[in-house]
Amino acid sequence: MANRNTHSTLLIDEYLRQVAPTDKMPEDIGPVLFGLFGEVGGIMTAAKKHHREKEVFVGYRLMVEEEFGDTLWYLAALCRRLELSLEELLSAAISTDDYSSILAASDMENGTLARIVIPRQVMALDPALLTLGEAVSRLLRLASDPTNPEAVLVPFIDCYLKAIQVSGLSFGDVARSNITKTRGRFVAPDTSTLPTFDSQFKEEERLPDKFEIEITQRKSGQCYLRLNGVFVGDPLTDNIHKSDDYRFHDVFHFAHAAILHWSPVMRALIKQKRKSDKRIDEAQDGGRAIVVEEGLTAWIFSRAKDLNFLEDQQSVSFDMLKTIADFVRGYEVEHCPLNLWERAILDGYAVFRQVRANKGGVVIGDRIKRTIGYRPL
């Protein structure tokens, strides 16, 4: 961050290039300032939980790293609108005697050494966060008076960098995790780079590349599934006092299989678990993974039900997607970007609404194209 030749500045170059396509906000700086203010509040909330609950708050590091990353994103967006160089502002912030540099191994591919800039004195957490809060509040004046923005931006960045250090985080880790998060949410993935999870297994242990599953409802109200003329799974009802058509929810597992290439539930239904690898069979295809997918599906359904099963919805809330990411952490599907999860949910509910309206139908999955569709019986 000290000059244009340091590793950290190269990181800033890369960060700005990667996150620029994720900036979908209005050109007005007002919403960006409010977002920046809110994210600093998020940092303080996470720190408060950590202080109050200590080691019980196991998600502290991930949560606070995410809040610092989102703060950096809004800072970059603000600089973009003010036509200021974030790199130059960073350099100005660390040019005082409050910072020193050390020679450290770079994590760049060429393995060169770089100078990493750190604060000379470590502040206590509470004063560092209070100072950061005061600094972000001064930024709000830019909404009505954007003249001389450097006068408030440089002190804010100084407080931000010191708060990162006192929180026990790395600026590089904050920036990299934010790239992964924002691009995964807002940038459509290159399907050729997405994981398939079972391409190295034998055909009988892979989810089928293409499938058509017939869903029928009998007079009893029970729902039946049939694949290639063979009944699979058990007949389902809604399992709730007030009917809500959850008996058709296997559609969502089929959407997961086709679009995410992941569904321990579908593997169990069609008996195509990866049993040749005991570790994969137990950890990724076993009972716990099945419960995770079923629980996640039921949770999303409870929210989608209040939104008319996502009819006319063009997106899924970021909060829901972040909760999904927490839900599946530790399972192979965590490597799927949030954008792909959004597609699986929206496309899955589009098919569900058709199945629901017709009390059945044929669900058509194509893992090669990562699509799911519907055909009437």
mmCIF file of C-alpha atoms in Angstrom:
data_model
loop_
_atom_site.group_PDB
_atom_site.id
_atom_site.type_symbol
_atom_site.label_atom_id
_atom_site.label_comp_id
_atom_site.label_asym_id
_atom_site.label_seq_id
_atom_site.Cartn_x
_atom_site.Cartn_y
_atom_site.Cartn_z
ATOM 1 C CA MET A 1 0.000 0.000 0.000
ATOM 2 C CA ALA A 2 3.007 2.308 0.381
ATOM 3 C CA ASN A 3 3.641 2.796 -3.329
ATOM 4 C CA ARG A 4 2.632 1.389 -6.694
ATOM 5 C CA ASN A 5 5.359 -1.267 -6.558
ATOM 6 C CA THR A 6 4.310 -3.013 -3.355
ATOM 7 C CA HIS A 7 2.403 -6.287 -3.280
ATOM 8 C CA SER A 8 -0.489 -4.682 -1.397
ATOM 9 C CA THR A 9 -0.968 -2.050 -4.090
ATOM 10 C CA LEU A 10 -1.009 -4.794 -6.688
ATOM 11 C CA LEU A 11 -3.683 -6.415 -4.553
ATOM 12 C CA ILE A 12 -5.691 -3.173 -4.633
ATOM 13 C CA ASP A 13 -5.329 -3.045 -8.428
ATOM 14 C CA GLU A 14 -6.676 -6.574 -8.678
ATOM 15 C CA TYR A 15 -9.384 -5.955 -6.096
ATOM 16 C CA LEU A 16 -10.733 -2.914 -7.928
ATOM 17 C CA ARG A 17 -10.690 -4.732 -11.256
ATOM 18 C CA GLN A 18 -12.520 -7.754 -9.857
ATOM 19 C CA VAL A 19 -15.254 -5.948 -7.929
ATOM 20 C CA ALA A 20 -16.037 -3.195 -10.448
ATOM 21 C CA PRO A 21 -18.540 -5.412 -12.368
ATOM 22 C CA THR A 22 -20.391 -6.121 -9.107
ATOM 23 C CA ASP A 23 -21.251 -2.452 -8.549
ATOM 24 C CA LYS A 24 -24.918 -2.241 -9.579
ATOM 25 C CA MET A 25 -25.798 0.694 -7.318
ATOM 26 C CA PRO A 26 -27.102 4.086 -8.516
ATOM 27 C CA GLU A 27 -24.553 6.719 -9.461
ATOM 28 C CA ASP A 28 -25.765 8.904 -6.594
ATOM 29 C CA ILE A 29 -23.297 8.782 -3.688
ATOM 30 C CA GLY A 30 -26.064 8.908 -1.062
ATOM 31 C CA PRO A 31 -26.941 5.182 -1.047
ATOM 32 C CA VAL A 32 -23.238 4.293 -1.114
ATOM 33 C CA LEU A 33 -22.554 6.471 1.926
ATOM 34 C CA PHE A 34 -25.465 4.911 3.792
ATOM 35 C CA GLY A 35 -24.168 1.456 2.876
ATOM 36 C CA LEU A 36 -20.686 2.335 4.093
ATOM 37 C CA PHE A 37 -22.100 3.671 7.362
ATOM 38 C CA GLY A 38 -24.165 0.496 7.810
ATOM 39 C CA GLU A 39 -21.213 -1.815 7.233
ATOM 40 C CA VAL A 40 -19.118 -0.043 9.848
ATOM 41 C CA GLY A 41 -22.063 -0.575 12.179
ATOM 42 C CA GLY A 42 -21.884 -4.253 11.254
ATOM 43 C CA ILE A 43 -18.213 -4.351 12.244
ATOM 44 C CA MET A 44 -19.060 -2.871 15.628
ATOM 45 C CA THR A 45 -21.955 -5.322 16.117
ATOM 46 C CA ALA A 46 -19.712 -8.308 15.409
ATOM 47 C CA ALA A 47 -17.044 -6.983 17.757
ATOM 48 C CA LYS A 48 -19.658 -6.434 20.491
ATOM 49 C CA LYS A 49 -20.835 -10.049 20.159
ATOM 50 C CA HIS A 50 -17.266 -11.256 20.333
ATOM 51 C CA HIS A 51 -16.617 -9.269 23.518
ATOM 52 C CA ARG A 52 -19.875 -10.395 25.115
ATOM 53 C CA GLU A 53 -19.777 -14.073 24.185
ATOM 54 C CA LYS A 54 -16.010 -14.618 23.846
ATOM 55 C CA GLU A 55 -15.186 -18.063 22.466
ATOM 56 C CA VAL A 56 -18.901 -18.967 22.304
ATOM 57 C CA PHE A 57 -19.261 -16.627 19.320
ATOM 58 C CA VAL A 58 -17.481 -19.011 16.957
ATOM 59 C CA GLY A 59 -18.509 -17.111 13.834
ATOM 60 C CA TYR A 60 -16.735 -13.936 14.914
ATOM 61 C CA ARG A 61 -13.809 -14.049 12.542
ATOM 62 C CA LEU A 62 -15.890 -14.887 9.475
ATOM 63 C CA MET A 63 -18.523 -12.310 10.349
ATOM 64 C CA VAL A 64 -16.143 -9.451 11.051
ATOM 65 C CA GLU A 65 -14.005 -10.290 7.999
ATOM 66 C CA GLU A 66 -17.158 -10.111 5.880
ATOM 67 C CA GLU A 67 -18.138 -6.735 7.377
ATOM 68 C CA PHE A 68 -14.656 -5.305 6.779
ATOM 69 C CA GLY A 69 -14.816 -6.626 3.206
ATOM 70 C CA ASP A 70 -18.200 -5.026 2.585
ATOM 71 C CA THR A 71 -16.868 -1.761 4.008
ATOM 72 C CA LEU A 72 -13.978 -1.919 1.536
ATOM 73 C CA TRP A 73 -16.466 -2.559 -1.290
ATOM 74 C CA TYR A 74 -18.500 0.542 -0.432
ATOM 75 C CA LEU A 75 -15.313 2.571 -0.031
ATOM 76 C CA ALA A 76 -14.236 1.530 -3.535
ATOM 77 C CA ALA A 77 -17.715 2.352 -4.875
ATOM 78 C CA LEU A 78 -17.571 5.795 -3.256
ATOM 79 C CA CYS A 79 -14.155 6.521 -4.760
ATOM 80 C CA ARG A 80 -15.477 5.385 -8.139
ATOM 81 C CA ARG A 81 -18.288 7.950 -7.976
ATOM 82 C CA LEU A 82 -16.027 10.720 -6.719
ATOM 83 C CA GLU A 83 -13.458 9.858 -9.425
ATOM 84 C CA LEU A 84 -10.751 9.389 -6.799
ATOM 85 C CA SER A 85 -7.955 6.807 -6.720
ATOM 86 C CA LEU A 86 -8.381 4.443 -3.795
ATOM 87 C CA GLU A 87 -4.711 3.488 -4.158
ATOM 88 C CA GLU A 88 -3.601 7.093 -3.739
ATOM 89 C CA LEU A 89 -5.865 7.572 -0.729
ATOM 90 C CA LEU A 90 -4.418 4.425 0.858
ATOM 91 C CA SER A 91 -0.908 5.682 0.225
ATOM 92 C CA ALA A 92 -1.767 9.022 1.817
ATOM 93 C CA ALA A 93 -3.270 7.300 4.859
ATOM 94 C CA ILE A 94 -0.152 5.235 5.593
ATOM 95 C CA SER A 95 2.432 7.903 4.792
ATOM 96 C CA THR A 96 2.553 9.128 8.400
ATOM 97 C CA ASP A 97 4.870 7.975 11.183
ATOM 98 C CA ASP A 98 1.999 5.848 12.549
ATOM 99 C CA TYR A 99 2.960 3.106 10.109
ATOM 100 C CA SER A 100 6.045 1.004 9.498
ATOM 101 C CA SER A 101 6.839 -1.504 6.793
ATOM 102 C CA ILE A 102 8.292 -4.976 7.037
ATOM 103 C CA LEU A 103 9.762 -7.242 4.383
ATOM 104 C CA ALA A 104 7.533 -10.283 3.979
ATOM 105 C CA ALA A 105 7.039 -13.148 1.573
ATOM 106 C CA SER A 106 4.487 -12.254 -1.056
ATOM 107 C CA ASP A 107 1.643 -14.624 -1.912
ATOM 108 C CA MET A 108 1.935 -13.701 -5.569
ATOM 109 C CA GLU A 109 2.632 -16.537 -7.970
ATOM 110 C CA ASN A 110 6.179 -15.376 -8.700
ATOM 111 C CA GLY A 111 7.079 -15.629 -5.016
ATOM 112 C CA THR A 112 8.789 -12.221 -4.830
ATOM 113 C CA LEU A 113 9.225 -10.304 -1.591
ATOM 114 C CA ALA A 114 7.161 -7.235 -0.797
ATOM 115 C CA ARG A 115 6.935 -4.542 1.841
ATOM 116 C CA ILE A 116 3.829 -4.868 3.984
ATOM 117 C CA VAL A 117 2.734 -1.754 5.868
ATOM 118 C CA ILE A 118 1.377 -2.109 9.420
ATOM 119 C CA PRO A 119 0.491 0.342 12.228
ATOM 120 C CA ARG A 120 3.345 0.919 14.700
ATOM 121 C CA GLN A 121 1.100 0.876 17.769
ATOM 122 C CA VAL A 122 -1.724 -1.560 18.450
ATOM 123 C CA MET A 123 -4.815 0.164 19.840
ATOM 124 C CA ALA A 124 -7.353 -1.504 22.101
ATOM 125 C CA LEU A 125 -10.376 -2.798 20.207
ATOM 126 C CA ASP A 126 -13.024 -0.488 21.689
ATOM 127 C CA PRO A 127 -11.146 2.789 21.056
ATOM 128 C CA ALA A 128 -10.231 1.635 17.540
ATOM 129 C CA LEU A 129 -13.858 0.887 16.677
ATOM 130 C CA LEU A 130 -15.181 4.082 18.267
ATOM 131 C CA THR A 131 -12.653 6.081 16.251
ATOM 132 C CA LEU A 132 -13.723 4.242 13.103
ATOM 133 C CA GLY A 133 -17.377 5.049 13.869
ATOM 134 C CA GLU A 134 -16.571 8.734 14.320
ATOM 135 C CA ALA A 135 -14.619 8.760 11.063
ATOM 136 C CA VAL A 136 -17.430 7.179 9.022
ATOM 137 C CA SER A 137 -19.957 9.633 10.473
ATOM 138 C CA ARG A 138 -17.850 12.494 9.093
ATOM 139 C CA LEU A 139 -18.071 10.930 5.625
ATOM 140 C CA LEU A 140 -21.834 11.530 5.557
ATOM 141 C CA ARG A 141 -21.276 15.234 4.903
ATOM 142 C CA LEU A 142 -20.087 14.294 1.413
ATOM 143 C CA ALA A 143 -23.741 13.740 0.453
ATOM 144 C CA SER A 144 -24.377 17.496 0.657
ATOM 145 C CA ASP A 145 -20.864 18.846 0.226
ATOM 146 C CA PRO A 146 -18.541 16.639 -1.858
ATOM 147 C CA THR A 147 -15.802 19.279 -2.041
ATOM 148 C CA ASN A 148 -12.375 18.235 -0.758
ATOM 149 C CA PRO A 149 -13.402 14.618 -0.028
ATOM 150 C CA GLU A 150 -9.793 13.619 0.676
ATOM 151 C CA ALA A 151 -9.960 15.541 3.955
ATOM 152 C CA VAL A 152 -12.411 13.006 5.403
ATOM 153 C CA LEU A 153 -11.563 9.931 3.333
ATOM 154 C CA VAL A 154 -7.880 9.686 4.295
ATOM 155 C CA PRO A 155 -8.577 9.777 8.077
ATOM 156 C CA PHE A 156 -11.333 7.206 7.602
ATOM 157 C CA ILE A 157 -8.988 4.848 5.747
ATOM 158 C CA ASP A 158 -6.397 5.310 8.492
ATOM 159 C CA CYS A 159 -8.974 4.271 11.116
ATOM 160 C CA TYR A 160 -10.157 1.395 8.916
ATOM 161 C CA LEU A 161 -6.670 -0.088 8.533
ATOM 162 C CA LYS A 162 -5.970 0.176 12.254
ATOM 163 C CA ALA A 163 -9.308 -1.462 13.075
ATOM 164 C CA ILE A 164 -8.467 -4.359 10.771
ATOM 165 C CA GLN A 165 -5.189 -4.938 12.566
ATOM 166 C CA VAL A 166 -6.648 -4.747 16.073
ATOM 167 C CA SER A 167 -9.374 -7.188 15.001
ATOM 168 C CA GLY A 168 -6.688 -9.748 14.204
ATOM 169 C CA LEU A 169 -7.360 -9.770 10.462
ATOM 170 C CA SER A 170 -5.286 -9.388 7.314
ATOM 171 C CA PHE A 171 -6.110 -6.678 4.783
ATOM 172 C CA GLY A 172 -5.287 -9.129 1.993
ATOM 173 C CA ASP A 173 -7.649 -11.781 3.379
ATOM 174 C CA VAL A 174 -10.410 -9.194 3.743
ATOM 175 C CA ALA A 175 -10.032 -8.081 0.128
ATOM 176 C CA ARG A 176 -9.800 -11.587 -1.307
ATOM 177 C CA SER A 177 -12.824 -12.924 0.601
ATOM 178 C CA ASN A 178 -14.864 -9.930 -0.550
ATOM 179 C CA ILE A 179 -13.926 -10.621 -4.180
ATOM 180 C CA THR A 180 -15.144 -14.199 -3.811
ATOM 181 C CA LYS A 181 -18.374 -13.128 -2.123
ATOM 182 C CA THR A 182 -19.366 -10.261 -4.426
ATOM 183 C CA ARG A 183 -18.416 -11.910 -7.700
ATOM 184 C CA GLY A 184 -20.125 -15.109 -6.592
ATOM 185 C CA ARG A 185 -23.305 -13.119 -5.996
ATOM 186 C CA PHE A 186 -23.381 -10.635 -8.866
ATOM 187 C CA VAL A 187 -21.309 -12.078 -11.725
ATOM 188 C CA ALA A 188 -22.624 -15.009 -13.747
ATOM 189 C CA PRO A 189 -20.114 -17.861 -13.437
ATOM 190 C CA ASP A 190 -18.175 -19.428 -16.292
ATOM 191 C CA THR A 191 -19.841 -22.852 -16.323
ATOM 192 C CA SER A 192 -16.670 -24.492 -17.635
ATOM 193 C CA THR A 193 -14.924 -23.643 -14.354
ATOM 194 C CA LEU A 194 -17.692 -24.871 -12.047
ATOM 195 C CA PRO A 195 -17.231 -28.066 -10.005
ATOM 196 C CA THR A 196 -19.093 -31.221 -11.060
ATOM 197 C CA PHE A 197 -18.336 -33.226 -7.885
ATOM 198 C CA ASP A 198 -18.738 -36.684 -9.441
ATOM 199 C CA SER A 199 -17.216 -36.613 -12.947
ATOM 200 C CA GLN A 200 -14.363 -38.886 -11.822
ATOM 201 C CA PHE A 201 -16.728 -41.592 -10.561
ATOM 202 C CA LYS A 202 -18.256 -44.510 -12.440
ATOM 203 C CA GLU A 203 -21.553 -43.915 -14.227
ATOM 204 C CA GLU A 204 -23.556 -45.796 -11.604
ATOM 205 C CA GLU A 205 -22.210 -43.416 -8.935
ATOM 206 C CA ARG A 206 -22.887 -40.214 -10.860
ATOM 207 C CA LEU A 207 -26.045 -38.163 -10.959
ATOM 208 C CA PRO A 208 -27.436 -38.634 -14.483
ATOM 209 C CA ASP A 209 -26.418 -35.972 -16.999
ATOM 210 C CA LYS A 210 -30.008 -35.855 -18.226
ATOM 211 C CA PHE A 211 -33.123 -37.074 -16.470
ATOM 212 C CA GLU A 212 -36.897 -36.944 -16.680
ATOM 213 C CA ILE A 213 -38.801 -37.630 -13.483
ATOM 214 C CA GLU A 214 -42.553 -38.084 -13.534
ATOM 215 C CA ILE A 215 -44.519 -36.660 -10.614
ATOM 216 C CA THR A 216 -48.080 -37.865 -10.121
ATOM 217 C CA GLN A 217 -50.668 -37.231 -7.457
ATOM 218 C CA ARG A 218 -53.221 -39.908 -6.656
ATOM 219 C CA LYS A 219 -56.726 -39.473 -5.276
ATOM 220 C CA SER A 220 -55.350 -40.108 -1.805
ATOM 221 C CA GLY A 221 -53.388 -36.880 -2.139
ATOM 222 C CA GLN A 222 -50.083 -38.717 -2.031
ATOM 223 C CA CYS A 223 -47.354 -37.748 -4.490
ATOM 224 C CA TYR A 224 -45.322 -40.401 -6.352
ATOM 225 C CA LEU A 225 -42.049 -40.145 -8.287
ATOM 226 C CA ARG A 226 -41.039 -42.315 -11.217
ATOM 227 C CA LEU A 227 -37.717 -42.362 -13.079
ATOM 228 C CA ASN A 228 -37.311 -44.485 -16.223
ATOM 229 C CA GLY A 229 -40.575 -46.250 -15.407
ATOM 230 C CA VAL A 230 -39.444 -47.191 -11.897
ATOM 231 C CA PHE A 231 -40.950 -45.684 -8.737
ATOM 232 C CA VAL A 232 -38.335 -44.012 -6.519
ATOM 233 C CA GLY A 233 -38.604 -42.847 -2.943
ATOM 234 C CA ASP A 234 -41.670 -42.989 -0.719
ATOM 235 C CA PRO A 235 -45.049 -41.395 -1.474
ATOM 236 C CA LEU A 236 -45.287 -37.920 0.066
ATOM 237 C CA THR A 237 -47.946 -35.723 1.628
ATOM 238 C CA ASP A 238 -47.585 -32.133 2.844
ATOM 239 C CA ASN A 239 -47.023 -33.202 6.471
ATOM 240 C CA ILE A 240 -48.688 -30.034 7.745
ATOM 241 C CA HIS A 241 -52.223 -29.199 8.909
ATOM 242 C CA LYS A 242 -52.827 -26.496 6.306
ATOM 243 C CA SER A 243 -51.988 -27.846 2.852
ATOM 244 C CA ASP A 244 -49.217 -25.945 1.038
ATOM 245 C CA ASP A 245 -48.198 -28.465 -1.672
ATOM 246 C CA TYR A 246 -44.878 -29.286 -0.018
ATOM 247 C CA ARG A 247 -45.477 -32.848 -1.255
ATOM 248 C CA PHE A 248 -43.985 -31.657 -4.556
ATOM 249 C CA HIS A 249 -40.808 -30.329 -2.922
ATOM 250 C CA ASP A 250 -38.564 -32.968 -4.533
ATOM 251 C CA VAL A 251 -38.566 -30.593 -7.500
ATOM 252 C CA PHE A 252 -36.048 -28.499 -5.556
ATOM 253 C CA HIS A 253 -33.714 -31.457 -5.067
ATOM 254 C CA PHE A 254 -33.865 -32.087 -8.811
ATOM 255 C CA ALA A 255 -33.026 -28.418 -9.419
ATOM 256 C CA HIS A 256 -30.038 -28.750 -7.083
ATOM 257 C CA ALA A 257 -28.885 -31.838 -8.976
ATOM 258 C CA ALA A 258 -29.248 -30.280 -12.429
ATOM 259 C CA ILE A 259 -27.908 -26.785 -11.731
ATOM 260 C CA LEU A 260 -25.559 -27.189 -8.750
ATOM 261 C CA HIS A 261 -24.565 -30.803 -9.574
ATOM 262 C CA TRP A 262 -25.293 -31.521 -5.902
ATOM 263 C CA SER A 263 -28.117 -33.329 -4.159
ATOM 264 C CA PRO A 264 -27.463 -36.006 -1.547
ATOM 265 C CA VAL A 265 -31.255 -36.437 -1.396
ATOM 266 C CA MET A 266 -31.534 -37.283 -5.094
ATOM 267 C CA ARG A 267 -28.523 -39.605 -4.849
ATOM 268 C CA ALA A 268 -30.328 -41.483 -2.089
ATOM 269 C CA LEU A 269 -33.608 -41.566 -4.033
ATOM 270 C CA ILE A 270 -32.057 -43.082 -7.159
ATOM 271 C CA LYS A 271 -29.432 -45.081 -5.231
ATOM 272 C CA GLN A 272 -26.402 -43.552 -6.899
ATOM 273 C CA LYS A 273 -24.204 -42.692 -3.939
ATOM 274 C CA ARG A 274 -20.438 -42.620 -4.385
ATOM 275 C CA LYS A 275 -19.820 -45.769 -2.363
ATOM 276 C CA SER A 276 -16.474 -46.535 -4.028
ATOM 277 C CA ASP A 277 -14.984 -43.735 -1.915
ATOM 278 C CA LYS A 278 -15.913 -44.335 1.720
ATOM 279 C CA ARG A 279 -14.904 -40.862 2.802
ATOM 280 C CA ILE A 280 -17.081 -39.181 0.142
ATOM 281 C CA ASP A 281 -19.944 -41.603 0.758
ATOM 282 C CA GLU A 282 -20.031 -40.799 4.474
ATOM 283 C CA ALA A 283 -19.230 -37.091 4.425
ATOM 284 C CA GLN A 284 -21.002 -35.902 1.266
ATOM 285 C CA ASP A 285 -23.706 -38.469 0.498
ATOM 286 C CA GLY A 286 -24.576 -39.691 3.998
ATOM 287 C CA GLY A 287 -27.399 -38.982 6.415
ATOM 288 C CA ARG A 288 -26.099 -35.666 7.712
ATOM 289 C CA ALA A 289 -25.705 -34.220 4.212
ATOM 290 C CA ILE A 290 -29.228 -35.383 3.396
ATOM 291 C CA VAL A 291 -30.576 -33.662 6.519
ATOM 292 C CA VAL A 292 -28.721 -30.456 5.574
ATOM 293 C CA GLU A 293 -30.297 -30.398 2.114
ATOM 294 C CA GLU A 294 -33.763 -31.269 3.422
ATOM 295 C CA GLY A 295 -33.541 -28.652 6.164
ATOM 296 C CA LEU A 296 -32.296 -26.005 3.776
ATOM 297 C CA THR A 297 -35.065 -26.820 1.297
ATOM 298 C CA ALA A 298 -37.743 -26.567 4.001
ATOM 299 C CA TRP A 299 -36.325 -23.269 5.276
ATOM 300 C CA ILE A 300 -36.290 -21.685 1.811
ATOM 301 C CA PHE A 301 -39.817 -23.011 1.201
ATOM 302 C CA SER A 302 -41.133 -21.373 4.375
ATOM 303 C CA ARG A 303 -39.941 -18.001 3.091
ATOM 304 C CA ALA A 304 -40.888 -18.535 -0.546
ATOM 305 C CA LYS A 305 -44.431 -19.432 0.538
ATOM 306 C CA ASP A 306 -44.887 -15.866 1.816
ATOM 307 C CA LEU A 307 -43.756 -14.528 -1.590
ATOM 308 C CA ASN A 308 -46.235 -16.523 -3.681
ATOM 309 C CA PHE A 309 -43.529 -19.114 -4.296
ATOM 310 C CA LEU A 310 -41.265 -16.473 -5.882
ATOM 311 C CA GLU A 311 -43.610 -15.769 -8.781
ATOM 312 C CA ASP A 312 -42.462 -12.646 -10.677
ATOM 313 C CA GLN A 313 -39.279 -12.571 -8.573
ATOM 314 C CA GLN A 314 -36.136 -11.818 -10.573
ATOM 315 C CA SER A 315 -33.687 -12.311 -7.731
ATOM 316 C CA VAL A 316 -33.201 -13.845 -4.314
ATOM 317 C CA SER A 317 -32.310 -11.709 -1.303
ATOM 318 C CA PHE A 318 -28.622 -11.493 -0.496
ATOM 319 C CA ASP A 319 -29.380 -12.297 3.146
ATOM 320 C CA MET A 320 -31.015 -15.580 2.109
ATOM 321 C CA LEU A 321 -28.056 -16.481 -0.079
ATOM 322 C CA LYS A 322 -25.587 -15.730 2.724
ATOM 323 C CA THR A 323 -27.588 -17.924 5.090
ATOM 324 C CA ILE A 324 -27.464 -20.708 2.499
ATOM 325 C CA ALA A 325 -23.681 -20.336 2.337
ATOM 326 C CA ASP A 326 -23.521 -20.744 6.134
ATOM 327 C CA PHE A 327 -25.886 -23.717 5.958
ATOM 328 C CA VAL A 328 -23.727 -25.704 3.517
ATOM 329 C CA ARG A 329 -20.290 -24.763 4.833
ATOM 330 C CA GLY A 330 -18.150 -27.884 5.036
ATOM 331 C CA TYR A 331 -19.930 -29.669 2.184
ATOM 332 C CA GLU A 332 -18.747 -29.818 -1.418
ATOM 333 C CA VAL A 333 -21.528 -27.530 -2.627
ATOM 334 C CA GLU A 334 -19.941 -24.633 -0.725
ATOM 335 C CA HIS A 335 -17.745 -24.231 -3.811
ATOM 336 C CA CYS A 336 -20.760 -23.215 -5.915
ATOM 337 C CA PRO A 337 -21.080 -19.413 -6.238
ATOM 338 C CA LEU A 338 -24.133 -17.700 -4.783
ATOM 339 C CA ASN A 339 -25.179 -16.652 -8.278
ATOM 340 C CA LEU A 340 -25.603 -20.339 -9.159
ATOM 341 C CA TRP A 341 -27.641 -20.926 -6.004
ATOM 342 C CA GLU A 342 -29.911 -18.074 -7.041
ATOM 343 C CA ARG A 343 -30.434 -19.707 -10.424
ATOM 344 C CA ALA A 344 -31.207 -23.075 -8.854
ATOM 345 C CA ILE A 345 -33.775 -21.504 -6.528
ATOM 346 C CA LEU A 346 -35.526 -19.317 -9.121
ATOM 347 C CA ASP A 347 -35.589 -22.018 -11.821
ATOM 348 C CA GLY A 348 -36.600 -24.680 -9.311
ATOM 349 C CA TYR A 349 -39.542 -22.614 -8.092
ATOM 350 C CA ALA A 350 -40.599 -21.858 -11.671
ATOM 351 C CA VAL A 351 -40.939 -25.616 -12.237
ATOM 352 C CA PHE A 352 -42.539 -26.144 -8.810
ATOM 353 C CA ARG A 353 -45.277 -23.622 -9.623
ATOM 354 C CA GLN A 354 -46.119 -25.552 -12.795
ATOM 355 C CA VAL A 355 -46.128 -28.902 -10.995
ATOM 356 C CA ARG A 356 -48.289 -27.388 -8.276
ATOM 357 C CA ALA A 357 -50.786 -25.896 -10.742
ATOM 358 C CA ASN A 358 -51.151 -29.177 -12.652
ATOM 359 C CA LYS A 359 -50.892 -31.538 -9.653
ATOM 360 C CA GLY A 360 -47.970 -33.259 -11.316
ATOM 361 C CA GLY A 361 -45.919 -33.347 -14.474
ATOM 362 C CA VAL A 362 -42.491 -34.293 -15.777
ATOM 363 C CA VAL A 363 -39.401 -32.560 -14.412
ATOM 364 C CA ILE A 364 -36.628 -32.405 -17.016
ATOM 365 C CA GLY A 365 -33.067 -31.963 -15.769
ATOM 366 C CA ASP A 366 -29.945 -31.330 -17.835
ATOM 367 C CA ARG A 367 -26.704 -31.215 -15.874
ATOM 368 C CA ILE A 368 -24.648 -30.459 -18.986
ATOM 369 C CA LYS A 369 -26.573 -27.232 -19.631
ATOM 370 C CA ARG A 370 -27.353 -26.791 -15.918
ATOM 371 C CA THR A 371 -31.074 -26.344 -16.580
ATOM 372 C CA ILE A 372 -34.346 -27.672 -15.251
ATOM 373 C CA GLY A 373 -37.673 -27.598 -17.094
ATOM 374 C CA TYR A 374 -41.230 -28.884 -17.092
ATOM 375 C CA ARG A 375 -43.522 -30.883 -19.344
ATOM 376 C CA PRO A 376 -47.167 -31.763 -18.577
ATOM 377 C CA LEU A 377 -48.088 -35.403 -18.151
#
